[in-house]
Amino acid sequence: VGLVIEEFLATITNHLSAGRAVALRDFGTLELRVSRRKLGRNPRRPETPIHIPDKHVVRFKPGAKLETLVAAVPIEADS
C-alpha cells in the first residue's frame, strides 16, 4: 500500500511540476497559480520593506461532494 501511495503522490507532483492540473473526481482539483510579487515587512524592522517576488503556489479547490460532506459536519460549541 505504501508503494502505491508513494507512486500516486509522485505522479501528482510530476503533473504539477509540469504545469498541469490534477483533478480527483468528487474530491477536488490541485492546480498551479502565481502568487504575484508584493511588498512585505519584517516585524523586527518595520521601516525596511521586503520585496517578495512572484512564485508558483499549489491551490486546492474542493469538489462539490467533498464540500457537501464537510458542510454537514456539526460545529461543536466552545466550552
Short mmCIF file of C-alpha atoms in Angstrom, two decimals:
data_model
loop_
_atom_site.label_atom_id
_atom_site.label_comp_id
_atom_site.label_asym_id
_atom_site.label_seq_id
_atom_site.Cartn_x
_atom_site.Cartn_y
_atom_site.Cartn_z
CA VAL A 1 0.00 0.00 0.00
CA GLY A 2 2.87 2.36 0.83
CA LEU A 3 4.38 1.93 -2.64
CA VAL A 4 1.03 2.68 -4.29
CA ILE A 5 0.65 5.87 -2.25
CA GLU A 6 4.24 6.95 -2.99
CA GLU A 7 3.70 6.39 -6.72
CA PHE A 8 0.37 8.25 -6.60
CA LEU A 9 1.99 11.25 -4.90
CA ALA A 10 4.94 11.16 -7.33
CA THR A 11 2.52 11.24 -10.26
CA ILE A 12 0.66 14.23 -8.80
CA THR A 13 3.97 16.00 -8.14
CA ASN A 14 5.16 15.35 -11.71
CA HIS A 15 1.93 16.69 -13.21
CA LEU A 16 2.01 19.84 -11.07
CA SER A 17 5.70 20.46 -11.77
CA ALA A 18 4.89 20.24 -15.49
CA GLY A 19 2.24 22.95 -15.05
CA ARG A 20 -0.76 20.61 -15.40
CA ALA A 21 -3.74 20.49 -13.07
CA VAL A 22 -4.70 17.29 -11.27
CA ALA A 23 -8.41 16.55 -10.91
CA LEU A 24 -9.55 13.88 -8.45
CA ARG A 25 -13.22 13.15 -9.09
CA ASP A 26 -15.52 14.05 -6.17
CA PHE A 27 -12.50 15.11 -4.08
CA GLY A 28 -11.09 18.23 -5.72
CA THR A 29 -8.55 19.80 -8.04
CA LEU A 30 -4.91 20.74 -7.48
CA GLU A 31 -3.56 23.43 -9.78
CA LEU A 32 -0.70 25.89 -10.03
CA ARG A 33 -1.35 29.57 -9.51
CA VAL A 34 1.03 32.51 -9.49
CA SER A 35 1.29 34.46 -6.26
CA ARG A 36 2.15 37.94 -7.50
CA ARG A 37 5.02 39.94 -6.10
CA LYS A 38 4.30 42.12 -3.14
CA LEU A 39 5.89 44.30 -0.52
CA GLY A 40 6.28 42.73 2.91
CA ARG A 41 7.53 43.92 6.28
CA ASN A 42 9.90 42.37 8.78
CA PRO A 43 8.30 42.79 12.24
CA ARG A 44 11.75 43.41 13.72
CA ARG A 45 12.49 46.18 11.19
CA PRO A 46 9.13 47.54 10.02
CA GLU A 47 10.75 50.58 8.40
CA THR A 48 12.57 48.37 5.85
CA PRO A 49 10.31 46.94 3.11
CA ILE A 50 10.99 43.43 1.84
CA HIS A 51 10.34 42.65 -1.82
CA ILE A 52 8.62 39.27 -2.14
CA PRO A 53 8.95 38.01 -5.75
CA ASP A 54 6.36 36.19 -7.87
CA LYS A 55 6.17 32.49 -7.12
CA HIS A 56 4.10 29.46 -8.03
CA VAL A 57 1.80 28.06 -5.37
CA VAL A 58 -0.41 24.98 -5.41
CA ARG A 59 -4.10 25.72 -4.97
CA PHE A 60 -6.61 23.10 -3.87
CA LYS A 61 -10.22 23.56 -4.88
CA PRO A 62 -12.52 21.03 -3.19
CA GLY A 63 -15.06 19.16 -5.29
CA ALA A 64 -18.79 19.54 -4.75
CA LYS A 65 -19.14 16.18 -2.98
CA LEU A 66 -16.31 16.97 -0.54
CA GLU A 67 -17.72 20.43 0.18
CA THR A 68 -21.16 18.92 0.88
CA LEU A 69 -19.75 16.30 3.24
CA VAL A 70 -17.60 18.83 5.12
CA ALA A 71 -20.51 21.27 5.42
CA ALA A 72 -22.58 18.53 7.10
CA VAL A 73 -20.07 18.10 9.96
CA PRO A 74 -21.62 19.61 13.12
CA ILE A 75 -19.80 22.53 14.71
CA GLU A 76 -19.08 22.00 18.38
CA ALA A 77 -19.88 24.80 20.79
CA ASP A 78 -16.99 26.31 22.75
CA SER A 79 -16.75 25.06 26.31
#
